[in-house]
Short mmCIF file of C-alpha atoms and ligand atoms in Angstrom, two decimals:
data_model
loop_
_atom_site.label_atom_id
_atom_site.label_comp_id
_atom_site.label_asym_id
_atom_site.label_seq_id
_atom_site.Cartn_x
_atom_site.Cartn_y
_atom_site.Cartn_z
CA MET A 1 14.58 142.73 45.06
CA LYS A 2 15.41 140.31 42.39
CA PHE A 3 18.74 138.49 42.27
CA TYR A 4 20.18 136.40 39.55
CA VAL A 5 23.36 134.40 40.04
CA THR A 6 25.15 132.07 37.70
CA THR A 7 27.92 129.59 37.63
CA PRO A 8 29.75 128.66 34.48
CA ILE A 9 28.20 126.08 32.49
CA PHE A 10 30.37 122.99 32.50
CA TYR A 11 32.19 120.85 29.75
CA ILE A 12 30.60 117.32 30.13
CA ASN A 13 33.46 115.37 28.75
CA ALA A 14 34.02 114.02 32.14
CA LYS A 15 32.25 113.78 35.51
CA PRO A 16 32.09 116.71 37.98
CA HIS A 17 34.87 117.09 40.32
CA ILE A 18 35.12 118.91 43.61
CA GLY A 19 36.63 122.14 41.62
CA HIS A 20 33.26 122.42 39.63
CA VAL A 21 31.35 121.79 42.84
CA TYR A 22 33.21 124.71 44.41
CA THR A 23 31.64 127.33 42.11
CA ALA A 24 28.22 125.88 42.59
CA ILE A 25 28.73 125.85 46.33
CA ALA A 26 29.56 129.47 46.42
CA ALA A 27 26.58 130.39 44.14
CA ASP A 28 24.18 128.36 46.15
CA VAL A 29 25.15 130.26 49.35
CA LEU A 30 24.37 133.50 47.81
CA ALA A 31 21.14 132.23 46.22
CA ARG A 32 20.10 130.93 49.81
CA TRP A 33 21.03 134.13 51.47
CA HIS A 34 19.13 136.20 49.20
CA ARG A 35 16.20 133.83 49.37
CA SER A 36 16.26 134.19 53.19
CA LYS A 37 15.84 137.99 52.65
CA GLN A 38 12.86 137.27 50.55
CA ASP A 39 14.54 138.23 47.27
CA ASP A 40 13.28 136.99 43.99
CA VAL A 41 16.04 134.65 43.19
CA LEU A 42 17.09 132.96 39.98
CA PHE A 43 20.01 130.81 40.30
CA SER A 44 21.33 129.01 37.25
CA THR A 45 23.90 126.30 36.39
CA GLY A 46 24.09 123.86 33.56
CA THR A 47 26.29 122.25 30.84
CA ASP A 48 28.28 123.48 27.91
CA GLU A 49 27.39 120.67 25.40
CA ASN A 50 28.52 122.03 21.87
CA SER A 51 32.27 121.74 22.57
CA GLN A 52 34.60 119.54 20.53
CA LYS A 53 35.87 118.04 23.81
CA ASN A 54 32.47 116.49 24.17
CA VAL A 55 32.73 115.15 20.82
CA GLU A 56 36.01 113.63 21.52
CA ALA A 57 34.85 112.03 24.72
CA ALA A 58 31.83 110.49 23.04
CA LYS A 59 34.18 108.94 20.49
CA THR A 60 36.47 107.55 23.07
CA ALA A 61 33.32 106.30 24.93
CA ASN A 62 32.24 104.80 21.59
CA GLN A 63 28.88 106.38 21.94
CA ASP A 64 26.85 108.60 19.72
CA ILE A 65 27.26 112.29 20.57
CA ALA A 66 23.79 113.04 21.11
CA VAL A 67 23.32 110.29 23.49
CA PHE A 68 26.49 110.89 25.33
CA VAL A 69 25.50 114.46 26.13
CA ASP A 70 22.10 113.54 27.26
CA ASP A 71 23.63 111.05 29.60
CA MET A 72 26.25 113.35 31.04
CA ALA A 73 23.99 116.33 31.32
CA ASP A 74 21.89 113.88 33.60
CA THR A 75 24.89 112.86 35.57
CA TRP A 76 25.88 116.58 36.05
CA GLU A 77 22.32 117.52 37.08
CA ASN A 78 21.88 114.55 39.49
CA THR A 79 25.28 115.30 41.16
CA PHE A 80 24.01 118.89 41.76
CA LYS A 81 20.75 117.73 43.01
CA GLU A 82 21.89 114.95 45.29
CA LEU A 83 24.33 117.33 46.88
CA GLY A 84 21.51 119.84 47.47
CA ILE A 85 22.57 122.67 45.23
CA SER A 86 19.38 124.71 45.17
CA HIS A 87 19.66 126.05 41.48
CA ASP A 88 16.32 127.08 39.95
CA PHE A 89 17.42 126.44 36.21
CA PHE A 90 19.49 123.85 34.75
CA VAL A 91 20.55 125.21 31.19
CA ARG A 92 21.65 122.88 28.42
CA THR A 93 23.13 124.20 25.34
CA THR A 94 21.83 121.70 23.08
CA SER A 95 18.23 122.92 24.20
CA PRO A 96 15.83 124.61 21.58
CA GLU A 97 15.59 127.57 23.94
CA HIS A 98 19.36 128.09 23.80
CA HIS A 99 19.49 127.74 20.06
CA GLN A 100 16.88 130.36 19.89
CA ALA A 101 18.89 132.76 22.21
CA VAL A 102 22.07 132.24 20.06
CA THR A 103 20.49 132.94 16.86
CA ALA A 104 18.61 136.04 18.14
CA LEU A 105 21.77 137.42 19.73
CA LEU A 106 23.78 136.78 16.62
CA ASN A 107 21.00 138.36 14.39
CA LEU A 108 21.29 141.60 16.78
CA ILE A 109 24.96 141.81 16.58
CA GLU A 110 24.85 141.54 12.76
CA THR A 111 22.51 144.33 12.77
CA HIS A 112 25.00 146.36 14.26
CA GLY A 113 27.36 145.53 11.64
CA ASP A 114 29.54 143.87 13.86
CA ILE A 115 30.02 140.36 11.94
CA TYR A 116 32.32 139.95 8.80
CA LEU A 117 33.77 137.00 7.03
CA GLY A 118 37.54 136.70 7.19
CA ASP A 119 40.53 134.23 7.18
CA TYR A 120 41.68 132.79 10.24
CA GLN A 121 45.10 131.39 10.37
CA GLY A 122 46.64 130.49 13.66
CA LEU A 123 46.45 128.29 16.64
CA TYR A 124 43.64 126.62 18.59
CA CYS A 125 43.65 124.97 21.81
CA GLU A 126 40.89 122.33 22.08
CA GLY A 127 41.35 121.92 26.00
CA SER A 128 40.21 125.35 26.57
CA GLU A 129 38.37 125.88 23.28
CA ASP A 130 40.56 128.90 22.55
CA PHE A 131 42.18 130.69 19.85
CA VAL A 132 45.54 131.50 21.06
CA ASN A 133 48.83 133.41 20.02
CA GLU A 134 52.05 131.87 19.92
CA SER A 135 52.84 134.00 23.14
CA ASP A 136 50.23 132.16 24.99
CA LEU A 137 51.90 128.95 24.78
CA VAL A 138 54.08 127.54 27.42
CA ASN A 139 57.17 125.43 26.02
CA GLY A 140 55.03 125.25 22.99
CA LEU A 141 52.00 123.79 24.62
CA CYS A 142 48.53 125.09 25.45
CA PRO A 143 48.66 126.65 28.75
CA ASN A 144 45.69 124.73 30.41
CA SER A 145 45.79 121.34 28.88
CA ASN A 146 49.55 121.02 28.25
CA LYS A 147 48.60 119.70 24.81
CA PRO A 148 50.04 120.78 21.58
CA PRO A 149 47.85 123.44 19.92
CA LYS A 150 46.28 122.75 16.57
CA LYS A 151 47.16 124.96 13.50
CA ILE A 152 44.11 126.04 11.53
CA THR A 153 43.57 127.84 8.39
CA GLU A 154 39.86 128.41 7.51
CA GLN A 155 37.33 131.07 6.58
CA ASN A 156 35.65 132.16 9.61
CA TYR A 157 33.10 134.74 10.66
CA PHE A 158 34.55 137.39 13.01
CA PHE A 159 33.20 139.76 15.77
CA LYS A 160 34.52 143.01 15.67
CA LEU A 161 35.61 142.89 19.28
CA SER A 162 38.29 145.68 18.70
CA ASN A 163 35.51 148.18 18.31
CA TYR A 164 34.58 147.77 21.95
CA ARG A 165 37.86 148.62 23.33
CA ASP A 166 37.35 151.96 24.41
CA ARG A 167 33.62 151.41 25.69
CA LEU A 168 35.03 148.32 27.55
CA LEU A 169 37.81 150.50 29.28
CA GLU A 170 35.31 153.25 30.06
CA HIS A 171 33.02 150.74 31.56
CA TYR A 172 35.83 149.52 34.01
CA GLN A 173 36.70 152.96 34.90
CA LYS A 174 33.13 153.89 35.58
CA ASN A 175 32.40 150.43 37.57
CA PRO A 176 35.36 149.68 39.66
CA ASP A 177 33.36 146.68 41.10
CA PHE A 178 32.50 145.24 37.65
CA VAL A 179 35.03 142.48 37.88
CA GLN A 180 36.36 141.31 41.21
CA PRO A 181 38.74 140.57 43.06
CA GLU A 182 41.38 143.27 42.06
CA SER A 183 43.80 140.77 40.60
CA ALA A 184 41.23 139.69 38.00
CA ARG A 185 40.50 143.12 37.33
CA LYS A 186 43.99 144.13 36.56
CA GLU A 187 44.52 141.10 34.46
CA ILE A 188 41.28 141.81 32.17
CA ILE A 189 42.17 145.55 31.89
CA SER A 190 45.59 144.66 30.65
CA TYR A 191 44.22 142.13 28.26
CA ILE A 192 41.92 144.75 26.67
CA GLU A 193 44.46 147.47 26.64
CA HIS A 194 47.01 145.30 24.96
CA GLU A 195 45.66 142.13 23.38
CA LEU A 196 42.19 142.64 22.18
CA ALA A 197 41.50 141.79 18.77
CA ASP A 198 38.51 140.61 16.71
CA ILE A 199 37.88 137.14 17.42
CA SER A 200 36.55 134.33 15.15
CA ILE A 201 33.05 133.27 16.04
CA SER A 202 32.44 130.27 13.79
CA ARG A 203 34.17 127.15 13.08
CA GLN A 204 34.06 125.69 9.38
CA ALA A 205 33.12 122.18 8.77
CA GLN A 206 32.27 121.37 12.34
CA GLU A 207 29.27 119.25 12.51
CA TRP A 208 28.40 119.30 16.14
CA GLY A 209 27.27 122.71 17.31
CA ILE A 210 24.67 125.36 16.64
CA ARG A 211 24.52 126.57 13.17
CA LEU A 212 25.61 129.96 12.48
CA PRO A 213 22.32 131.98 11.36
CA GLN A 214 24.38 133.87 8.66
CA ASP A 215 25.80 130.63 7.16
CA SER A 216 24.78 127.23 7.96
CA GLU A 217 28.00 125.65 6.80
CA HIS A 218 29.45 127.01 9.99
CA ALA A 219 28.94 126.04 13.64
CA VAL A 220 29.06 128.93 16.19
CA TYR A 221 32.34 129.00 17.90
CA VAL A 222 31.55 127.31 21.43
CA TRP A 223 32.39 130.11 23.80
CA PHE A 224 30.23 132.67 21.81
CA ASP A 225 27.39 129.91 22.14
CA ALA A 226 28.18 129.24 25.84
CA LEU A 227 28.23 132.83 27.14
CA ILE A 228 24.67 133.31 25.74
CA ASN A 229 23.40 130.73 28.21
CA TYR A 230 23.11 133.52 30.66
CA LEU A 231 20.55 135.27 28.47
CA THR A 232 18.71 131.89 27.78
CA VAL A 233 18.23 131.23 31.43
CA ALA A 234 16.63 134.87 31.74
CA GLY A 235 14.12 134.04 29.12
CA PHE A 236 15.62 135.82 26.14
CA PRO A 237 14.24 136.21 23.48
CA ALA A 238 10.96 134.76 23.78
CA ASP A 239 9.72 135.46 27.24
CA GLU A 240 9.92 139.28 27.52
CA ALA A 241 8.43 139.49 30.95
CA LYS A 242 10.83 137.05 32.42
CA PHE A 243 13.92 138.79 30.81
CA LYS A 244 12.81 142.13 32.08
CA ARG A 245 12.50 140.89 35.55
CA TYR A 246 15.82 139.23 35.80
CA TRP A 247 18.17 140.71 33.23
CA PRO A 248 20.94 141.91 33.91
CA ALA A 249 22.39 139.18 36.09
CA ASP A 250 23.55 140.42 39.42
CA VAL A 251 26.73 138.06 39.59
CA HIS A 252 28.45 135.69 37.40
CA LEU A 253 30.65 133.51 39.54
CA ILE A 254 33.41 131.84 37.62
CA GLY A 255 36.92 130.57 38.13
CA LYS A 256 39.84 132.73 37.18
CA ASP A 257 40.80 130.51 34.27
CA ILE A 258 37.82 132.18 32.34
CA ILE A 259 38.02 135.71 32.96
CA LYS A 260 39.04 136.79 29.46
CA PHE A 261 35.70 135.53 28.31
CA HIS A 262 33.41 136.96 30.95
CA GLY A 263 35.41 140.14 31.46
CA ALA A 264 35.91 141.11 27.83
CA ILE A 265 34.18 139.28 25.16
CA TRP A 266 30.88 138.86 27.11
CA PRO A 267 30.26 142.37 27.65
CA ALA A 268 31.31 143.36 24.23
CA MET A 269 28.84 141.04 22.82
CA LEU A 270 26.11 142.56 25.08
CA MET A 271 27.09 145.92 24.05
CA ALA A 272 26.86 145.06 20.39
CA ALA A 273 23.54 143.81 20.91
CA ASP A 274 22.52 146.87 23.03
CA LEU A 275 21.64 144.69 26.05
CA PRO A 276 22.73 145.84 29.65
CA LEU A 277 25.61 144.34 31.13
CA PRO A 278 25.83 142.02 34.15
CA LYS A 279 26.44 144.04 37.25
CA LYS A 280 29.39 141.94 38.64
CA VAL A 281 31.73 139.27 37.46
CA PHE A 282 33.55 137.42 40.47
CA ALA A 283 36.64 135.20 39.40
CA HIS A 284 37.39 132.89 42.36
CA GLY A 285 40.83 131.16 42.60
CA PHE A 286 41.85 127.74 41.64
CA PHE A 287 42.72 125.11 44.03
CA THR A 288 45.26 122.26 44.00
CA ILE A 289 44.77 118.79 45.63
CA ASP A 290 47.35 118.22 48.12
CA GLY A 291 49.53 120.60 46.27
CA GLN A 292 48.93 118.94 42.80
CA LYS A 293 46.97 120.51 39.88
CA ILE A 294 43.74 118.63 39.57
CA SER A 295 44.14 116.45 36.30
CA LYS A 296 42.86 113.58 34.60
CA SER A 297 46.35 111.97 34.07
CA LEU A 298 47.16 112.20 37.68
CA GLY A 299 43.72 110.78 38.57
CA ASN A 300 43.41 112.88 41.51
CA ALA A 301 40.01 114.57 40.72
CA ILE A 302 37.79 114.31 43.99
CA ASP A 303 34.59 113.07 43.08
CA PRO A 304 32.08 115.20 45.30
CA ILE A 305 29.54 112.47 45.61
CA ALA A 306 32.08 110.00 46.99
CA LEU A 307 33.34 112.55 49.26
CA ALA A 308 29.76 113.42 50.51
CA LYS A 309 29.67 109.77 51.72
CA GLU A 310 32.59 110.26 54.05
CA TYR A 311 31.61 113.78 55.26
CA PRO A 312 28.15 115.68 55.55
CA PHE A 313 28.19 117.73 52.68
CA ASP A 314 27.82 120.68 55.02
CA ALA A 315 31.18 119.88 56.33
CA ILE A 316 32.72 119.98 52.96
CA ARG A 317 30.94 123.28 52.25
CA TYR A 318 32.16 124.77 55.52
CA TYR A 319 35.87 123.59 54.97
CA LEU A 320 36.12 124.79 51.37
CA LEU A 321 34.48 128.32 52.04
CA ARG A 322 36.53 128.78 55.49
CA ASP A 323 40.05 127.56 54.29
CA ILE A 324 40.31 129.19 51.01
CA PRO A 325 39.36 132.99 51.09
CA PHE A 326 37.20 133.22 48.17
CA GLY A 327 38.96 134.90 45.25
CA ASN A 328 42.57 133.49 46.32
CA ASP A 329 44.09 130.34 45.07
CA GLY A 330 44.16 127.51 47.62
CA ASP A 331 44.77 123.79 48.16
CA PHE A 332 42.24 121.10 49.04
CA SER A 333 43.90 118.96 51.78
CA PRO A 334 42.00 115.72 52.91
CA GLN A 335 44.02 116.11 56.19
CA ARG A 336 42.97 119.76 56.75
CA LEU A 337 39.24 118.73 55.92
CA LEU A 338 39.54 116.08 58.71
CA ASP A 339 41.20 118.47 61.10
CA ARG A 340 38.82 121.18 60.44
CA TYR A 341 35.96 118.89 60.71
CA ASN A 342 36.93 117.56 64.13
CA ALA A 343 38.10 121.01 65.51
CA ASP A 344 35.48 123.36 64.34
CA LEU A 345 32.51 121.23 63.67
CA ALA A 346 32.42 118.32 66.05
CA ASN A 347 34.39 119.66 68.98
CA GLY A 348 33.48 123.41 68.08
CA LEU A 349 29.92 123.62 67.17
CA GLY A 350 28.78 120.14 67.85
CA ASN A 351 30.09 120.21 71.24
CA LEU A 352 28.83 123.62 72.28
CA VAL A 353 25.37 122.53 71.28
CA SER A 354 25.35 119.39 73.31
CA ARG A 355 26.96 120.98 76.44
CA THR A 356 24.41 123.72 76.40
CA LEU A 357 21.33 121.78 75.83
CA ASN A 358 22.52 119.16 78.23
CA MET A 359 23.07 121.82 80.95
CA ILE A 360 19.64 123.43 80.28
CA GLU A 361 17.69 119.99 80.49
CA GLN A 362 19.56 119.38 83.65
CA TYR A 363 19.51 122.74 85.52
CA TRP A 364 16.74 124.68 83.92
CA PRO A 365 14.19 122.16 82.46
CA ASP A 366 11.27 124.68 82.13
CA TYR A 367 13.46 127.57 80.21
CA ASP A 368 11.47 128.69 77.38
CA GLY A 369 14.25 129.97 75.04
CA SER A 370 13.31 133.65 75.73
CA GLY A 371 15.67 136.54 76.29
CA ASP A 372 17.99 138.72 74.31
CA THR A 373 21.21 137.87 72.05
CA PRO A 374 24.34 138.76 74.12
CA ALA A 375 25.57 142.10 72.98
CA GLN A 376 29.08 140.88 72.19
CA VAL A 377 27.61 138.21 69.88
CA GLU A 378 25.31 140.38 68.18
CA GLU A 379 28.16 142.76 67.42
CA LEU A 380 30.13 139.75 65.86
CA LEU A 381 27.28 138.43 63.90
CA ALA A 382 26.32 141.90 62.45
CA THR A 383 29.37 141.59 60.24
CA VAL A 384 28.10 138.46 58.53
CA ASP A 385 25.80 140.02 56.20
CA PRO A 386 28.15 142.69 54.96
CA GLN A 387 30.84 139.84 54.44
CA LEU A 388 28.37 137.67 52.45
CA ASN A 389 27.65 140.72 50.28
CA GLN A 390 31.41 141.01 49.63
CA LEU A 391 31.68 137.14 48.77
CA ALA A 392 34.12 137.08 51.96
CA PHE A 393 32.79 133.67 52.92
CA ASP A 394 35.82 132.86 55.13
CA LYS A 395 35.30 136.18 57.09
CA ALA A 396 31.39 135.41 57.54
CA LEU A 397 32.33 131.92 58.91
CA SER A 398 34.89 133.20 61.06
CA ALA A 399 32.75 135.80 62.61
CA ILE A 400 30.11 132.93 63.28
CA TRP A 401 32.75 130.85 64.97
CA GLN A 402 34.12 133.74 67.00
CA SER A 403 30.48 133.98 68.52
CA LEU A 404 30.73 130.25 69.44
CA THR A 405 34.24 130.87 70.93
CA TRP A 406 32.55 133.57 72.98
CA ALA A 407 30.05 131.12 74.35
CA ASP A 408 32.75 128.47 75.00
CA GLU A 409 34.64 130.96 76.90
CA ARG A 410 31.53 131.88 78.96
CA ILE A 411 31.23 128.30 79.98
CA GLU A 412 34.84 128.13 81.12
CA GLN A 413 34.55 131.33 83.12
CA THR A 414 31.25 130.88 84.70
CA LYS A 415 31.31 127.13 85.43
CA PRO A 416 27.53 126.64 85.35
CA TRP A 417 27.79 123.39 87.18
CA GLU A 418 29.50 125.11 90.12
CA LEU A 419 26.82 127.90 90.05
CA ALA A 420 24.27 125.14 90.26
CA LYS A 421 26.10 123.68 93.30
CA ALA A 422 26.38 126.94 95.00
CA GLY A 423 22.41 127.33 94.33
CA ASP A 424 23.25 130.82 92.39
CA THR A 425 20.07 130.42 90.30
CA LYS A 426 20.10 133.71 88.98
CA ALA A 427 23.75 133.74 87.54
CA LEU A 428 23.05 130.16 86.45
CA GLN A 429 20.01 131.05 84.24
CA ASP A 430 21.85 134.18 82.92
CA VAL A 431 24.55 132.21 81.54
CA LEU A 432 22.47 129.43 80.12
CA ALA A 433 20.30 131.89 78.39
CA GLN A 434 23.29 133.55 76.72
CA LEU A 435 24.65 130.27 75.54
CA PHE A 436 21.27 129.23 74.15
CA LEU A 437 20.62 132.67 72.52
CA THR A 438 24.14 132.58 71.06
CA LEU A 439 23.34 129.24 69.44
CA VAL A 440 19.87 130.75 68.14
CA ALA A 441 21.73 133.82 66.67
CA ALA A 442 24.68 131.89 65.14
CA ASN A 443 22.16 129.29 63.55
CA GLU A 444 20.39 132.00 61.72
CA LYS A 445 23.58 133.20 60.04
CA LEU A 446 24.65 129.55 59.24
CA GLY A 447 21.45 128.91 57.11
CA PRO A 448 22.66 129.79 53.68
CA ILE A 449 26.08 128.30 54.33
CA MET A 450 25.41 125.09 56.06
CA PRO A 451 21.57 124.48 55.26
CA LYS A 452 21.11 120.97 56.57
CA THR A 453 22.95 121.56 59.95
CA HIS A 454 20.81 124.83 60.10
CA VAL A 455 17.57 122.65 60.07
CA LYS A 456 18.70 120.18 62.43
CA LEU A 457 19.90 122.70 64.91
CA GLU A 458 16.69 124.60 64.56
CA GLN A 459 14.67 121.50 65.45
CA LEU A 460 16.74 120.97 68.52
CA LEU A 461 16.59 124.77 69.60
CA ASN A 462 12.82 124.65 68.92
CA ASP A 463 12.01 121.73 70.86
CA ARG A 464 10.18 122.34 74.13
CA PRO A 465 11.16 121.37 76.85
CA ILE A 466 14.60 121.86 75.53
CA LYS A 467 16.30 118.58 75.49
CA LYS A 468 20.08 117.46 74.83
CA PRO A 469 20.58 115.86 71.57
CA THR A 470 20.15 112.15 71.27
CA GLU A 471 23.09 112.08 68.72
CA PRO A 472 26.04 114.56 68.00
CA LEU A 473 25.51 117.02 65.33
CA PHE A 474 28.82 115.98 63.91
CA ALA A 475 30.41 112.63 64.98
CA ARG A 476 34.13 112.95 65.56
CA LYS A 477 36.27 111.25 63.17
CA ASN A 478 39.45 109.66 63.95
CA ARG A 479 41.40 108.73 60.78
CA LEU A 480 41.26 109.40 57.22
O1 ME8 B 501 35.54 126.44 31.13
N1 ME8 B 501 39.46 125.13 41.33
O2 ME8 B 501 33.97 124.69 31.67
P1 ME8 B 501 34.79 123.95 32.52
C1 ME8 B 501 38.64 126.05 41.21
N2 ME8 B 501 32.39 125.46 29.69
N3 ME8 B 501 37.50 126.05 40.47
C2 ME8 B 501 37.59 125.14 39.42
C3 ME8 B 501 38.76 124.12 39.49
C4 ME8 B 501 39.62 124.20 40.47
N4 ME8 B 501 40.65 123.22 40.43
N5 ME8 B 501 38.41 123.33 38.28
C5 ME8 B 501 37.30 123.73 37.69
C6 ME8 B 501 34.44 125.99 31.08
N6 ME8 B 501 36.76 124.79 38.44
C7 ME8 B 501 33.34 126.53 30.11
C8 ME8 B 501 32.70 127.74 30.75
S1 ME8 B 501 30.66 129.45 30.95
C9 ME8 B 501 29.81 130.50 29.92
C10 ME8 B 501 31.47 128.33 30.05
C11 ME8 B 501 35.57 125.48 38.13
O3 ME8 B 501 34.03 122.52 32.72
C12 ME8 B 501 35.81 127.07 37.71
O4 ME8 B 501 34.58 127.66 38.23
O5 ME8 B 501 36.07 123.76 32.26
C13 ME8 B 501 36.08 127.07 36.41
O6 ME8 B 501 35.84 128.39 35.93
C14 ME8 B 501 35.17 126.15 35.73
O7 ME8 B 501 35.05 124.93 36.87
C15 ME8 B 501 35.46 125.55 34.47
O8 ME8 B 501 34.77 124.56 33.87
#
């Protein structure tokens, strides 16, 4: 089976923060999980470069915009690489392949008669690159950026989005899983029912950006351009074989802030070009940092590379996916990260590994690792794959940790050292094998979520004779 998963492509007016990396981590887990099932995976991420935000940032940095986006795209790509994100494709919207895809899609939509020239008079929020209504404003300011909107009056090309209202609603009715979770689905259906109107797809007199094939005086509206990245990655329009192989995408992972674009505008664009729709759009929640919205002015954006110097990146993956049910809003708390690290990783998994291997080395040095996974553990771990399929990462992790707790309890109940003292070899070996095989089974499920830990643990478990680790899997940390 093929599996095509995407993250949003990110604005590169600033460096990546932990919120951006969150989406990439979730996509990475899914990609690794599908690879482990031998699926033909395409996992894409990339950068949204034709935005006015980037132009402003280049000006502030006193740099030529083309140089600026090259540098920043490198920074983003290197950040993901350094963190071990396993994307197969890093798409840039200034690339020639993407230009080609945008032009081809716009031409297809035009053939359908869905593009027309009109006058746009209204408000524009540069922070979210969005045309907005008065009613969208919060105290007169743009909802996402808290900045005043710009009033614009210009001739624009429009996409007849309103033509697709009924087809979109029908699609939602027939495909209840198209947008998840339910809160996002409700929000988007209400938007389609009550607010859907034609959208402007070009900006006049904007130098930076892809030229509209219909009129080179206009740049393509950056959101229209950005959404098409998902086709570019799949080889549209030039590589027909690749496109057939991967399109439609299996899941677009996004934050809930951009649901309108992915749940209404994007499917309508594809309908207008007679292309199949993605199978699923999953909108995860937003998290604050210690209760505060992540913002430049507060300077509280956590740099993922700096954080990965303090904690193994697997621990950060674990914390984010375990602590915030995927789809809900949440809070990133450095204190909770530390607590979870110590409790679940250092004292939990790490301690169980060292106790188990230590006892085997001591009491049963010629154990070859054979035997059956305990039934209770098998039952717990059987829930992991279905949970991953639902993107319920927290529940998947919780099931894995329940199996570790089961093993910890076995140690407390059976006290292997006392069995050894009493010379009860059979009971002693039974429990040691149970512990070992629990670790083997749990580690198999950990693979996509904590890939480095998985490899380390696999080495320890495959070593013969089985030896206690020379260093802890996770060293305890005392203070922030
Ligand atoms: O919107 N919590 O790019 P962007 C969780 N270029 N996720 C967060 C987050 C937070 N606090 N902050 C950011 C754009 N994100 C467009 C997308 S796609 C065709 C074009 C994540 O750089 C989340 O995935 O503003 C969100 O949707 C994305 O970053 C927004 O990134």
